[in-house]
PDB file of C-alpha atoms in Angstrom:
ATOM      1  CA  MET A  23     -17.550  55.967  47.665  1.00 55.00           C
ATOM      2  CA  PHE A  24     -13.922  55.684  47.566  1.00 56.00           C
ATOM      3  CA  TYR A  25     -14.135  51.845  48.046  1.00 56.00           C
ATOM      4  CA  PHE A  26     -16.285  51.553  44.801  1.00 52.00           C
ATOM      5  CA  GLN A  27     -13.671  53.660  42.996  1.00 58.00           C
ATOM      6  CA  LYS A  28     -10.828  51.416  44.040  1.00 58.00           C
ATOM      7  CA  PHE A  29     -12.881  48.312  43.047  1.00 52.00           C
ATOM      8  CA  PHE A  30     -13.602  49.647  39.520  1.00 55.00           C
ATOM      9  CA  ASN A  31     -10.103  50.549  39.114  1.00 64.00           C
ATOM     10  CA  ARG A  32      -8.958  47.029  39.932  1.00 65.00           C
ATOM     11  CA  LEU A  33     -11.695  45.622  37.634  1.00 58.00           C
ATOM     12  CA  GLU A  34     -10.333  47.804  34.885  1.00 70.00           C
ATOM     13  CA  SER A  35      -6.818  46.418  35.612  1.00 66.00           C
ATOM     14  CA  VAL A  36      -8.027  42.839  35.555  1.00 60.00           C
ATOM     15  CA  PHE A  37      -9.960  43.439  32.275  1.00 65.00           C
ATOM     16  CA  LEU A  38      -7.070  45.096  30.711  1.00 60.00           C
ATOM     17  CA  PHE A  39      -4.441  42.300  31.750  1.00 60.00           C
ATOM     18  CA  GLY A  40      -7.214  39.593  30.474  1.00 58.00           C
ATOM     19  CA  ALA A  41      -7.356  41.467  26.976  1.00 62.00           C
ATOM     20  CA  ILE A  42      -3.464  41.467  26.706  1.00 72.00           C
ATOM     21  CA  VAL A  43      -3.333  37.860  27.504  1.00 58.00           C
ATOM     22  CA  CYS A  44      -6.267  36.967  24.859  1.00 53.00           C
ATOM     23  CA  PHE A  45      -4.387  39.113  22.321  1.00 61.00           C
ATOM     24  CA  THR A  46      -1.102  37.343  22.799  1.00 70.00           C
ATOM     25  CA  ILE A  47      -2.604  34.076  22.627  1.00 64.00           C
ATOM     26  CA  VAL A  48      -4.550  34.782  19.431  1.00 54.00           C
ATOM     27  CA  LEU A  49      -1.307  36.250  17.961  1.00 58.00           C
ATOM     28  CA  GLY A  50       0.723  33.235  19.086  1.00 58.00           C
ATOM     29  CA  CYS A  51      -1.757  30.873  17.313  1.00 47.00           C
ATOM     30  CA  GLY A  52      -1.856  32.803  14.254  1.00 52.00           C
ATOM     31  CA  LEU A  53       1.836  32.894  14.043  1.00 52.00           C
ATOM     32  CA  ALA A  54       1.872  29.103  14.748  1.00 50.00           C
ATOM     33  CA  ILE A  55      -0.485  28.304  12.019  1.00 46.00           C
ATOM     34  CA  ALA A  56       1.461  30.881   9.723  1.00 48.00           C
ATOM     35  CA  VAL A  57       4.875  29.226  10.161  1.00 46.00           C
ATOM     36  CA  ASN A  58       5.126  25.650   8.746  1.00 42.00           C
ATOM     37  CA  PRO A  59       8.345  23.953   9.946  1.00 48.00           C
ATOM     38  CA  LEU A  60       8.140  21.447   7.035  1.00 46.00           C
ATOM     39  CA  PRO A  61      10.537  22.098   4.074  1.00 46.00           C
ATOM     40  CA  SER A  62       8.557  23.316   0.955  1.00 48.00           C
ATOM     41  CA  GLY A  63       7.253  20.662  -1.166  1.00 49.00           C
ATOM     42  CA  TYR A  64       6.329  18.397   1.792  1.00 49.00           C
ATOM     43  CA  ARG A  65       2.685  17.465   1.452  1.00 52.00           C
ATOM     44  CA  PRO A  66       1.777  14.742   3.916  1.00 57.00           C
ATOM     45  CA  VAL A  67      -1.237  12.762   3.563  1.00 62.00           C
ATOM     46  CA  ASP A  68      -2.882  14.326   6.749  1.00 66.00           C
ATOM     47  CA  PRO A  69      -1.274  17.802   7.556  1.00 77.00           C
ATOM     48  CA  ALA A  70      -0.263  17.924  11.180  1.00 85.00           C
ATOM     49  CA  SER A  71      -2.267  20.266  13.510  1.00 87.00           C
ATOM     50  CA  PRO A  72      -0.080  23.192  14.690  1.00 89.00           C
ATOM     51  CA  ARG A  73       0.510  21.247  18.009  1.00 91.00           C
ATOM     52  CA  TYR A  74       2.214  18.459  16.031  1.00 91.00           C
ATOM     53  CA  GLN A  75       4.077  20.280  13.234  1.00 90.00           C
ATOM     54  CA  GLU A  76       7.414  20.462  14.940  1.00 91.00           C
ATOM     55  CA  ALA A  77       7.177  16.717  15.923  1.00 91.00           C
ATOM     56  CA  GLN A  78       6.288  15.947  12.410  1.00 92.00           C
ATOM     57  CA  ALA A  79       9.132  17.725  10.862  1.00 91.00           C
ATOM     58  CA  LEU A  80      11.573  16.200  13.400  1.00 89.00           C
ATOM     59  CA  TYR A  81      10.010  12.728  12.517  1.00 89.00           C
ATOM     60  CA  VAL A  82      10.384  13.372   8.706  1.00 91.00           C
ATOM     61  CA  GLU A  83      14.105  14.580   9.415  1.00 89.00           C
ATOM     62  CA  THR A  84      15.039  11.883  11.469  1.00 84.00           C
ATOM     63  CA  CYS A  85      13.481   8.976   9.658  1.00 84.00           C
ATOM     64  CA  SER A  86      14.218   9.924   6.186  1.00 83.00           C
ATOM     65  CA  ALA A  87      17.861  10.251   7.193  1.00 81.00           C
ATOM     66  CA  CYS A  88      17.865   6.398   6.615  1.00 82.00           C
ATOM     67  CA  HIS A  89      14.644   5.594   4.594  1.00 84.00           C
ATOM     68  CA  ILE A  90      11.234   7.178   3.418  1.00 87.00           C
ATOM     69  CA  ALA A  91       9.389   8.367   6.339  1.00 89.00           C
ATOM     70  CA  LEU A  92       6.022   6.550   6.049  1.00 89.00           C
ATOM     71  CA  PRO A  93       2.963   8.329   7.071  1.00 91.00           C
ATOM     72  CA  PRO A  94       1.644   7.396  10.652  1.00 92.00           C
ATOM     73  CA  GLU A  95      -1.540   6.120   9.112  1.00 90.00           C
ATOM     74  CA  VAL A  96      -0.096   3.240   7.254  1.00 89.00           C
ATOM     75  CA  LEU A  97       0.839   1.373  10.493  1.00 90.00           C
ATOM     76  CA  PRO A  98      -1.139   0.764  13.800  1.00 92.00           C
ATOM     77  CA  THR A  99      -0.204   2.658  16.841  1.00 92.00           C
ATOM     78  CA  GLU A 100       1.149  -0.547  18.521  1.00 92.00           C
ATOM     79  CA  THR A 101       3.722  -1.103  15.835  1.00 89.00           C
ATOM     80  CA  TRP A 102       4.928   2.568  16.026  1.00 89.00           C
ATOM     81  CA  ARG A 103       5.257   2.194  19.817  1.00 88.00           C
ATOM     82  CA  ARG A 104       7.319  -1.024  19.483  1.00 86.00           C
ATOM     83  CA  LEU A 105       9.721   0.942  16.900  1.00 84.00           C
ATOM     84  CA  ILE A 106      10.036   3.869  18.915  1.00 81.00           C
ATOM     85  CA  GLU A 107      10.220   2.346  22.530  1.00 76.00           C
ATOM     86  CA  LYS A 108      12.651  -0.377  21.802  1.00 69.00           C
ATOM     87  CA  PRO A 109      15.776   0.939  20.007  1.00 60.00           C
ATOM     88  CA  ASP A 110      16.846  -2.581  18.989  1.00 62.00           C
ATOM     89  CA  ALA A 111      13.444  -3.407  17.484  1.00 60.00           C
ATOM     90  CA  HIS A 112      13.779  -1.259  14.364  1.00 60.00           C
ATOM     91  CA  TYR A 113      14.283  -3.955  11.868  1.00 57.00           C
ATOM     92  CA  GLY A 114      17.785  -4.752  13.024  1.00 55.00           C
ATOM     93  CA  VAL A 115      18.985  -1.219  13.320  1.00 57.00           C
ATOM     94  CA  SER A 116      19.735   0.429  16.728  1.00 56.00           C
ATOM     95  CA  LEU A 117      18.043   3.662  17.165  1.00 59.00           C
ATOM     96  CA  ASN A 118      20.154   4.379  20.363  1.00 56.00           C
ATOM     97  CA  GLN A 119      21.178   7.763  18.722  1.00 57.00           C
ATOM     98  CA  LEU A 120      17.728   9.249  19.438  1.00 60.00           C
ATOM     99  CA  ILE A 121      17.677  11.549  22.354  1.00 63.00           C
ATOM    100  CA  SER A 122      14.717  10.837  24.751  1.00 77.00           C
ATOM    101  CA  VAL A 123      13.127  14.344  24.095  1.00 81.00           C
ATOM    102  CA  SER A 124      13.264  13.499  20.290  1.00 81.00           C
ATOM    103  CA  GLN A 125      11.895  10.053  20.967  1.00 82.00           C
ATOM    104  CA  LEU A 126       9.005  11.513  22.918  1.00 85.00           C
ATOM    105  CA  LEU A 127       8.060  14.186  20.281  1.00 89.00           C
ATOM    106  CA  ILE A 128       8.167  11.672  17.459  1.00 89.00           C
ATOM    107  CA  TRP A 129       6.082   9.230  19.391  1.00 88.00           C
ATOM    108  CA  ASN A 130       3.342  11.881  20.314  1.00 92.00           C
ATOM    109  CA  TYR A 131       3.146  12.662  16.566  1.00 93.00           C
ATOM    110  CA  LEU A 132       2.879   8.962  15.610  1.00 93.00           C
ATOM    111  CA  ASN A 133       0.519   8.295  18.315  1.00 93.00           C
ATOM    112  CA  ALA A 134      -1.791  11.150  17.390  1.00 93.00           C
ATOM    113  CA  TYR A 135      -1.996  10.323  13.643  1.00 92.00           C
ATOM    114  CA  SER A 136      -1.847   6.483  13.642  1.00 91.00           C
ATOM    115  CA  ARG A 137      -4.892   3.887  14.398  1.00 89.00           C
ATOM    116  CA  PRO A 138      -5.224   1.458  16.977  1.00 90.00           C
ATOM    117  CA  LEU A 139      -5.305  -2.242  16.338  1.00 89.00           C
ATOM    118  CA  ASN A 140      -8.683  -4.171  16.748  1.00 88.00           C
ATOM    119  CA  ILE A 141      -9.152  -6.577  19.807  1.00 89.00           C
ATOM    120  CA  ASP A 142      -7.067  -9.894  19.033  1.00 90.00           C
ATOM    121  CA  GLU A 143      -5.776  -8.654  15.846  1.00 90.00           C
ATOM    122  CA  PRO A 144      -2.056  -9.367  15.299  1.00 92.00           C
ATOM    123  CA  ARG A 145       0.383  -6.509  15.305  1.00 90.00           C
ATOM    124  CA  PRO A 146       1.998  -6.217  11.933  1.00 88.00           C
ATOM    125  CA  THR A 147       5.688  -5.606  11.837  1.00 83.00           C
ATOM    126  CA  TYR A 148       6.004  -4.405   8.207  1.00 81.00           C
ATOM    127  CA  VAL A 149       3.847  -2.398   6.180  1.00 83.00           C
ATOM    128  CA  ALA A 150       2.849  -5.322   3.692  1.00 82.00           C
ATOM    129  CA  GLN A 151       1.060  -6.777   6.769  1.00 86.00           C
ATOM    130  CA  SER A 152      -0.835  -3.707   7.783  1.00 87.00           C
ATOM    131  CA  ARG A 153      -4.689  -3.618   7.271  1.00 87.00           C
ATOM    132  CA  TYR A 154      -4.258   0.132   7.177  1.00 86.00           C
ATOM    133  CA  PHE A 155      -1.758   0.170   4.368  1.00 84.00           C
ATOM    134  CA  LYS A 156      -4.142  -2.176   2.466  1.00 85.00           C
ATOM    135  CA  ALA A 157      -7.199  -0.167   3.126  1.00 86.00           C
ATOM    136  CA  LEU A 158      -5.416   2.910   1.749  1.00 84.00           C
ATOM    137  CA  HIS A 159      -4.477   0.995  -1.350  1.00 85.00           C
ATOM    138  CA  PRO A 160      -7.812  -0.825  -2.258  1.00 84.00           C
ATOM    139  CA  ARG A 161      -7.173  -1.331  -6.073  1.00 82.00           C
ATOM    140  CA  VAL A 162      -3.518  -1.189  -6.356  1.00 84.00           C
ATOM    141  CA  GLU A 163      -1.665  -4.346  -7.538  1.00 83.00           C
ATOM    142  CA  LEU A 164       1.332  -4.097  -5.023  1.00 81.00           C
ATOM    143  CA  PRO A 165       4.874  -5.157  -6.058  1.00 81.00           C
ATOM    144  CA  LYS A 166       6.368  -8.202  -4.422  1.00 83.00           C
ATOM    145  CA  PRO A 167       8.078  -7.713  -1.957  1.00 82.00           C
ATOM    146  CA  ILE A 168       6.653  -4.652  -0.705  1.00 79.00           C
ATOM    147  CA  SER A 169       8.945  -2.193   1.181  1.00 74.00           C
ATOM    148  CA  HIS A 170       8.875   1.358   2.174  1.00 70.00           C
ATOM    149  CA  GLN A 171      10.994   1.774  -1.069  1.00 74.00           C
ATOM    150  CA  SER A 172       8.162   0.511  -3.111  1.00 82.00           C
ATOM    151  CA  CYS A 173       6.225   3.836  -2.329  1.00 86.00           C
ATOM    152  CA  ILE A 174       8.315   5.661  -4.949  1.00 87.00           C
ATOM    153  CA  LEU A 175       6.752   3.571  -7.843  1.00 86.00           C
ATOM    154  CA  CYS A 176       3.427   5.392  -7.569  1.00 86.00           C
ATOM    155  CA  HIS A 177       4.186   8.240  -5.163  1.00 89.00           C
ATOM    156  CA  PRO A 178       7.138  10.242  -6.907  1.00 89.00           C
ATOM    157  CA  GLY A 179       7.272  12.670  -3.998  1.00 89.00           C
ATOM    158  CA  ALA A 180       7.609  10.204  -1.233  1.00 87.00           C
ATOM    159  CA  LYS A 181      11.163  10.936  -0.407  1.00 87.00           C
ATOM    160  CA  GLN A 182       9.862  14.521   0.418  1.00 87.00           C
ATOM    161  CA  TYR A 183       7.066  13.078   2.464  1.00 87.00           C
ATOM    162  CA  ASP A 184       4.679  13.865  -0.265  1.00 88.00           C
ATOM    163  CA  PHE A 185       2.061  10.931  -0.690  1.00 85.00           C
ATOM    164  CA  GLN A 186      -0.712  13.009  -2.378  1.00 85.00           C
ATOM    165  CA  THR A 187       1.168  13.292  -5.567  1.00 86.00           C
ATOM    166  CA  LEU A 188       0.870  10.403  -7.836  1.00 86.00           C
ATOM    167  CA  THR A 189       2.374   9.022 -10.987  1.00 87.00           C
ATOM    168  CA  PRO A 190       0.474   9.815 -14.288  1.00 87.00           C
ATOM    169  CA  GLN A 191      -0.896   6.219 -14.356  1.00 82.00           C
ATOM    170  CA  TRP A 192      -3.105   7.147 -11.427  1.00 78.00           C
ATOM    171  CA  ASP A 193      -4.590  10.390 -12.782  1.00 72.00           C
ATOM    172  CA  ASP A 194      -7.937   8.869 -13.652  1.00 72.00           C
ATOM    173  CA  ALA A 195      -8.112   6.259 -10.953  1.00 68.00           C
ATOM    174  CA  PRO A 196     -11.222   6.319  -8.772  1.00 60.00           C
TER     175      PRO A 196
END
């Protein structure tokens, strides 16, 4: 009898410990979802999952220090990889000031939300060469030359990483 009592006490302890762990995980996930590290007003095209929110915030903060932070969707994964992995490949500007951990976090975010190239498709260097960018803007007459600064013409909140809000001329666009 004593053996069974000891077994059930141990089983109760394991169950209680499991319940506490589950509660802690659920609470942690809830807090992660409730806390958004991006400043107010940021409305990315595809909001990052809780796993990538800090990396997205780091990407926006780091990249928008020099230019508009483009959504990962507009360039293929291979272009982002080259820009992140080769500090001197960033359009003539050195990214050596990026710390390896920051670089890895930003890469993980870009890798998760960009798209791969098709087989034998050339890797675009600029946004204007990207089929993804063109696919996202099917009926838009784009200015010449296209640059990341051109985004502001139709996306007034682009500097705040808001590519959902459009200028009034696009209100009735299909």
